[in-house]
Amino acid sequence: MTLPLEKIQILLPDAVESSRKLAVQGEVASYIPELSRAPQHALGVCIMDRTGKQASAGDTELKFTLQSISKVFTLLLALLDRGEEAVFTKVGKEPTGDDFNSMLKLELVEPGIPFNPLINAGAIAISSLIEGKNPKEKSQRILDFFRKSAGNSSIDVEESVFRSEADSAHRNRSLAYFLKDNGVLTGDVEEILEVYFRHCSIEVTCSDVARMALLLACNGTDPLTGETLIPRRYVQIAKTFMVTCGMYNASGEFAIGVGLPAKSGVSGGILTMVPGTYGIGLVGPALNDKGNSVAGVHLLEQLSSKLDWSMF
Amino acid sequence: MTLPLEKIQILLPDAVESSRKLAVQGEVASYIPELSRAPQHALGVCIMDRTGKQASAGDTELKFTLQSISKVFTLLLALLDRGEEAVFTKVGKEPTGDDFNSMLKLELVEPGIPFNPLINAGAIAISSLIEGKNPKEKSQRILDFFRKSAGNSSIDVEESVFRSEADSAHRNRSLAYFLKDNGVLTGDVEEILEVYFRHCSIEVTCSDVARMALLLACNGTDPLTGETLIPRRYVQIAKTFMVTCGMYNASGEFAIGVGLPAKSGVSGGILTMVPGTYGIGLVGPALNDKGNSVAGVHLLEQLSSKLDWSMF
Amino acid sequence: MTLPLEKIQILLPDAVESSRKLAVQGEVASYIPELSRAPQHALGVCIMDRTGKQASAGDTELKFTLQSISKVFTLLLALLDRGEEAVFTKVGKEPTGDDFNSMLKLELVEPGIPFNPLINAGAIAISSLIEGKNPKEKSQRILDFFRKSAGNSSIDVEESVFRSEADSAHRNRSLAYFLKDNGVLTGDVEEILEVYFRHCSIEVTCSDVARMALLLACNGTDPLTGETLIPRRYVQIAKTFMVTCGMYNASGEFAIGVGLPAKSGVSGGILTMVPGTYGIGLVGPALNDKGNSVAGVHLLEQLSSKLDWSMF
Amino acid sequence: MTLPLEKIQILLPDAVESSRKLAVQGEVASYIPELSRAPQHALGVCIMDRTGKQASAGDTELKFTLQSISKVFTLLLALLDRGEEAVFTKVGKEPTGDDFNSMLKLELVEPGIPFNPLINAGAIAISSLIEGKNPKEKSQRILDFFRKSAGNSSIDVEESVFRSEADSAHRNRSLAYFLKDNGVLTGDVEEILEVYFRHCSIEVTCSDVARMALLLACNGTDPLTGETLIPRRYVQIAKTFMVTCGMYNASGEFAIGVGLPAKSGVSGGILTMVPGTYGIGLVGPALNDKGNSVAGVHLLEQLSSKLDWSMF
């Protein structure tokens, strides 16, 4: 149904250069200085097959923080730590149609739990479920899980991003205290937010993200080692959320235009995959008005259309 | 990846009887007398493969109106009549997280177009796009399209349901006039609603629905005749909406629990499919609090889990 | 506490000319052609004391339709027709903080009755309560009541405004059908709307409005004839609503800046009063972003401040 | 227009005993243990005239914390400290129709400032405006102002209530961080909340509240000392807010039923006044579903009706 990697490598550079032109229409996130310094016109992509071979093009060396992409893997770790039932008493399973940091439904819809684990409120609730006796231990467990998923023991938190996030993200604080008031969060809010801001600030490259995506594309069993890191059922849950809520308020549009499970972050990163076949990591810091990489979404639309990648 | 039809036929009766027990937890829709008379404990299912062979069990002879299931096929007809671009100036592509008849986002989110074609506001906008010089002609074109899709030239509008809907559905009138005020609807509101209520009132059996679903499972080409009724791209669009918004406010939960494109109706019907393989029609009039057949959803969860049907 | 009328007459022309300059900042309502033709820079005011003497200045000869000002008097007639208890099962007593034609609270807040009788939804519900065996009789009873309140048997509906309103006001239709669905309205929606649009289209001058206001300022007893047209309790209710909800979403600001019971209309009219002393009618078609006469509000702020009119 | 105090004293005990019976319908606030221990059936009232004479009945010795009643006087102090213009860049002037701790309009309505200073979000913004180089100094200035207004230098913060509020009020924290994110609050959120929780926890009796109310009834000039503590304009602002927003989401109903400027608190206290004549303090801890003293509101309705107290 799709081309082999060598053929993709041939067409990839042109596809990247053509999509890169759209970066001018987007804007780099600017709520903290560390993000605002990202190069607006950058675009890089890495596609990894089950043997670990990669096709890549563009700014693949660019480092970026995972931001909301991390929410997929903390969800998976929370499922591993607590099980499906415990997780879904704290977050729901539905798309919201509201902004990623909206509080409307927390106030309007009973019970006041976040609609899903990929909006900010839900991801904060998920962070509170990670096992560990203090924020440091929880953050270390998350980092270990991410390193293992990426097959890269050197990825780490970018401390200046973390500190800026922690200092500035008052809307997330507001969300967290609302959840605390609703009884969704137990424990100290600042400690939970520390865990949350830390995993958002883990720094990676496209290649790391492609490898993490490949693990999901292969239903939780690392195709390079044969090791099952995540049960298939949990991966299924994660991929479903990525289809229904992974691209903020453009998830429906992305499902129609690209048709692959995906998760984007405010740094311009996108993790996506061709199930069973490829893991894909991408970065393009200029964002469209829905918060997704404008050039990155365009590139995926082109590739999906040409290579017949849609699941639907 | 799934069993052949003969094997499914063997396990189907027990699965139906076991799920039927859940009907007691649900409630039959009662907003019009015609719907309220449906048998609460009924449950019937029909699964059709690409050769037209069927596995079935339970109350397969029960007739029911398509209700919201019809929205999938009027969307397809509108796409055929007007093309993708014209359709998506009138409706968006996103799930809402709100009730199927909610007006909140029409008032709160610019531009005031319905978020997607499967909520009531969106489906009314879609009805207004069907070609035809008057409501009668539009309704006839819809009926012809449904008959062709179902391979059954005898399906028809159930007139008493239509009249009751038309007389009672003031919330839909309210939605329609709001859309008129926002400039989404042009033309006479009552005429548009007549078209809408008529296609909701088309009466079918599980077998009809299974055949309609099979057409989508086969990407728009009828596997029995080889005729392409709908371009694959439009079927892709329809299936994507069925995953993200097909089961009202339980679409996310259904995607996780069943993992198939589906559309439910207030009559207790569900149209779903195993892409490439099976079309499925189901009816169970007792609804859960989200408006979906309580026994029907349970049956699909059991089958999907046992037969490994999830797309994700 | 305030000046005698002769002294007010002396300062009034300058006050009007100075406030008239603000009309340039506003916009004349344009949703129907009949309203859009109103002169943007017009400003007229008429202040009537208990003897019927008037101080006036500016464009006092300008005719305008009552629009939302009529809602105060249909509320009073509904109270006379049905009594307090019946009226307040259909509408509440609270300000909303939302737009005058908003539907949010109808959907979000139980029971789904309009928050108060001065927003559109509430005024439509009130129109449905007027006694009369058909729309014509109801409209005639309203007109008779308005004529008696204004002491002017020649005021009448401006038919071209009425027809334009009736043809174009789809948002009001949407509101009305929502209310019908919620069980607030009984009877035919179009007939109720006819009554509503008709009383909004009654044409007056500042002098008529001043006389109507004087009746309320004198607690329902016409000071010129000694006749009690409205019980004091109902006038009290009306005046209270005028303070809390009379000036759309700027009612709180007006209460702080002017401090008088008032009701504005989209034609630029304002009915207000100095309780016990003066009835005031005013017109200035250029509206601010809250829908109130920009020059008119400024004029009332100046007069209230200079003449110490605030009730608070 | 009303009876002299001696006559009121005669009828007051019966009125209190008759209203006290309604306490059974209400519920004492229970979100912190300190409030939940208040006696459900208590009802006390104190009415003070311009000479300082009092009529009183019921549980006048009961001590209670001001809670939301304090918001009126911190608004006044903020106006004294910063002036009208500075205050109204941080809070609006409109009733909301939403719950006192709602966040909906902060998210939905531009600019994201609280709609008025008497809802929680607005009162927190007001607390941030009090002059003082640290929370301690600000709190002391507030306490001094309240003592002077009450003519009672011994009123003080009830420390156990303050600590409980500060420990438990996560919804207020959520509000405050939202305001911080919107740029309404500058400075440390916890320090601002400390000031806020402290003034809510000032403990008083009915007599103290009556004296504070008398100051407002006399437009800011203490009738016992002749000293002007607050300019009339600021008192006018405060009284207007008390009419439009003083009784939570029952302000409109209270304006119609009682017709006096008033502010209630979750402790069951109500501050109200007959302008120019009486200051009134009242406590009845059992609250109705809008958060106002059920027996207290009933008592005021009876008195206002019998003594013709309504301003309208």
mmCIF file of C-alpha atoms in Angstrom, chain B residues 43-166:
data_model
loop_
_atom_site.group_PDB
_atom_site.id
_atom_site.type_symbol
_atom_site.label_atom_id
_atom_site.label_comp_id
_atom_site.label_asym_id
_atom_site.label_seq_id
_atom_site.Cartn_x
_atom_site.Cartn_y
_atom_site.Cartn_z
ATOM 1 C CA LEU B 43 -31.636 -6.853 19.047
ATOM 2 C CA GLY B 44 -30.791 -7.902 15.541
ATOM 3 C CA VAL B 45 -27.602 -7.911 13.504
ATOM 4 C CA CYS B 46 -26.644 -8.686 9.935
ATOM 5 C CA ILE B 47 -23.054 -9.024 8.683
ATOM 6 C CA MET B 48 -22.527 -9.137 4.924
ATOM 7 C CA ASP B 49 -19.343 -10.103 3.127
ATOM 8 C CA ARG B 50 -18.141 -8.999 -0.308
ATOM 9 C CA THR B 51 -20.025 -11.799 -2.006
ATOM 10 C CA GLY B 52 -23.311 -10.677 -0.448
ATOM 11 C CA LYS B 53 -23.481 -13.634 1.908
ATOM 12 C CA GLN B 54 -24.839 -12.810 5.325
ATOM 13 C CA ALA B 55 -24.378 -13.945 8.887
ATOM 14 C CA SER B 56 -27.258 -12.815 11.035
ATOM 15 C CA ALA B 57 -28.951 -13.337 14.378
ATOM 16 C CA GLY B 58 -31.729 -11.943 16.497
ATOM 17 C CA ASP B 59 -34.519 -9.660 15.336
ATOM 18 C CA THR B 60 -33.315 -9.187 11.807
ATOM 19 C CA GLU B 61 -36.824 -8.769 10.456
ATOM 20 C CA LEU B 62 -37.423 -5.639 12.580
ATOM 21 C CA LYS B 63 -38.052 -2.534 10.519
ATOM 22 C CA PHE B 64 -36.708 0.778 11.756
ATOM 23 C CA THR B 65 -36.088 4.271 10.414
ATOM 24 C CA LEU B 66 -32.538 5.306 9.602
ATOM 25 C CA GLN B 67 -32.672 8.547 11.603
ATOM 26 C CA SER B 68 -29.106 9.884 12.019
ATOM 27 C CA ILE B 69 -27.622 6.982 10.056
ATOM 28 C CA SER B 70 -29.029 8.709 6.990
ATOM 29 C CA LYS B 71 -26.673 11.641 7.588
ATOM 30 C CA VAL B 72 -23.734 9.641 6.258
ATOM 31 C CA PHE B 73 -25.398 9.053 2.913
ATOM 32 C CA THR B 74 -26.786 12.563 2.492
ATOM 33 C CA LEU B 75 -23.251 13.797 3.124
ATOM 34 C CA LEU B 76 -22.057 11.487 0.359
ATOM 35 C CA LEU B 77 -24.785 12.677 -1.997
ATOM 36 C CA ALA B 78 -23.999 16.323 -1.213
ATOM 37 C CA LEU B 79 -20.322 15.634 -1.982
ATOM 38 C CA LEU B 80 -21.373 14.026 -5.279
ATOM 39 C CA ASP B 81 -23.697 16.934 -6.062
ATOM 40 C CA ARG B 82 -21.493 19.846 -5.008
ATOM 41 C CA GLY B 83 -17.934 18.669 -4.479
ATOM 42 C CA GLU B 84 -15.684 18.821 -1.453
ATOM 43 C CA GLU B 85 -15.004 22.530 -1.458
ATOM 44 C CA ALA B 86 -18.631 23.646 -1.562
ATOM 45 C CA VAL B 87 -19.627 21.218 1.174
ATOM 46 C CA PHE B 88 -16.885 22.357 3.535
ATOM 47 C CA THR B 89 -17.794 26.003 3.308
ATOM 48 C CA LYS B 90 -21.075 25.014 4.990
ATOM 49 C CA VAL B 91 -19.856 22.508 7.589
ATOM 50 C CA GLY B 92 -16.576 21.927 9.396
ATOM 51 C CA LYS B 93 -14.588 18.758 10.037
ATOM 52 C CA GLU B 94 -14.271 18.665 13.809
ATOM 53 C CA PRO B 95 -15.929 16.757 16.650
ATOM 54 C CA THR B 96 -17.710 19.076 19.096
ATOM 55 C CA GLY B 97 -17.887 17.380 22.461
ATOM 56 C CA ASP B 98 -21.382 18.850 22.765
ATOM 57 C CA ASP B 99 -24.813 17.266 22.388
ATOM 58 C CA PHE B 100 -25.954 16.372 18.892
ATOM 59 C CA ASN B 101 -28.527 19.170 18.934
ATOM 60 C CA SER B 102 -26.414 21.749 20.764
ATOM 61 C CA MET B 103 -26.334 25.347 19.568
ATOM 62 C CA LEU B 104 -23.491 26.527 21.794
ATOM 63 C CA LYS B 105 -20.707 26.459 19.239
ATOM 64 C CA LEU B 106 -22.879 28.100 16.584
ATOM 65 C CA GLU B 107 -23.038 31.084 18.898
ATOM 66 C CA LEU B 108 -19.554 30.913 20.401
ATOM 67 C CA VAL B 109 -17.194 29.886 17.614
ATOM 68 C CA GLU B 110 -16.513 31.883 14.455
ATOM 69 C CA PRO B 111 -17.495 31.279 11.709
ATOM 70 C CA GLY B 112 -20.917 30.122 12.847
ATOM 71 C CA ILE B 113 -21.036 27.003 10.704
ATOM 72 C CA PRO B 114 -21.801 23.578 12.147
ATOM 73 C CA PHE B 115 -18.678 21.817 13.388
ATOM 74 C CA ASN B 116 -19.330 18.672 11.348
ATOM 75 C CA PRO B 117 -21.980 17.095 9.097
ATOM 76 C CA LEU B 118 -23.091 14.420 11.575
ATOM 77 C CA ILE B 119 -24.521 16.669 14.291
ATOM 78 C CA ASN B 120 -28.048 17.901 13.618
ATOM 79 C CA ALA B 121 -27.049 21.419 12.610
ATOM 80 C CA GLY B 122 -24.533 20.038 10.149
ATOM 81 C CA ALA B 123 -26.895 17.470 8.700
ATOM 82 C CA ILE B 124 -29.537 20.139 8.111
ATOM 83 C CA ALA B 125 -26.944 22.244 6.297
ATOM 84 C CA ILE B 126 -26.064 19.169 4.215
ATOM 85 C CA SER B 127 -29.738 18.573 3.371
ATOM 86 C CA SER B 128 -29.870 22.082 1.959
ATOM 87 C CA LEU B 129 -27.091 21.207 -0.489
ATOM 88 C CA ILE B 130 -28.812 18.287 -2.212
ATOM 89 C CA GLU B 131 -29.601 19.109 -5.837
ATOM 90 C CA GLY B 132 -33.252 19.321 -6.890
ATOM 91 C CA LYS B 133 -35.639 22.042 -7.863
ATOM 92 C CA ASN B 134 -37.975 21.502 -4.913
ATOM 93 C CA PRO B 135 -38.190 19.427 -1.732
ATOM 94 C CA LYS B 136 -40.010 16.631 -3.525
ATOM 95 C CA GLU B 137 -37.336 16.257 -6.158
ATOM 96 C CA LYS B 138 -34.532 16.463 -3.586
ATOM 97 C CA SER B 139 -36.205 13.844 -1.435
ATOM 98 C CA GLN B 140 -36.687 11.591 -4.429
ATOM 99 C CA ARG B 141 -33.023 11.926 -5.381
ATOM 100 C CA ILE B 142 -32.012 11.032 -1.834
ATOM 101 C CA LEU B 143 -34.344 8.058 -1.797
ATOM 102 C CA ASP B 144 -32.997 6.845 -5.148
ATOM 103 C CA PHE B 145 -29.437 7.143 -3.862
ATOM 104 C CA PHE B 146 -30.263 5.247 -0.679
ATOM 105 C CA ARG B 147 -32.069 2.538 -2.667
ATOM 106 C CA LYS B 148 -29.133 2.110 -4.976
ATOM 107 C CA SER B 149 -26.691 2.057 -2.037
ATOM 108 C CA ALA B 150 -28.811 -0.580 -0.312
ATOM 109 C CA GLY B 151 -29.439 -2.522 -3.496
ATOM 110 C CA ASN B 152 -33.103 -2.458 -2.565
ATOM 111 C CA SER B 153 -35.528 -0.461 -4.689
ATOM 112 C CA SER B 154 -38.389 -1.006 -2.268
ATOM 113 C CA ILE B 155 -37.103 0.931 0.743
ATOM 114 C CA ASP B 156 -39.171 4.018 1.383
ATOM 115 C CA VAL B 157 -40.039 6.811 3.758
ATOM 116 C CA GLU B 158 -42.237 5.757 6.684
ATOM 117 C CA GLU B 159 -44.832 8.504 6.368
ATOM 118 C CA SER B 160 -46.195 8.488 9.915
ATOM 119 C CA VAL B 161 -42.693 8.863 11.365
ATOM 120 C CA PHE B 162 -41.978 11.663 8.907
ATOM 121 C CA ARG B 163 -45.142 13.530 9.841
ATOM 122 C CA SER B 164 -44.496 13.163 13.559
ATOM 123 C CA GLU B 165 -40.915 14.354 13.172
ATOM 124 C CA ALA B 166 -41.998 17.311 11.085
#
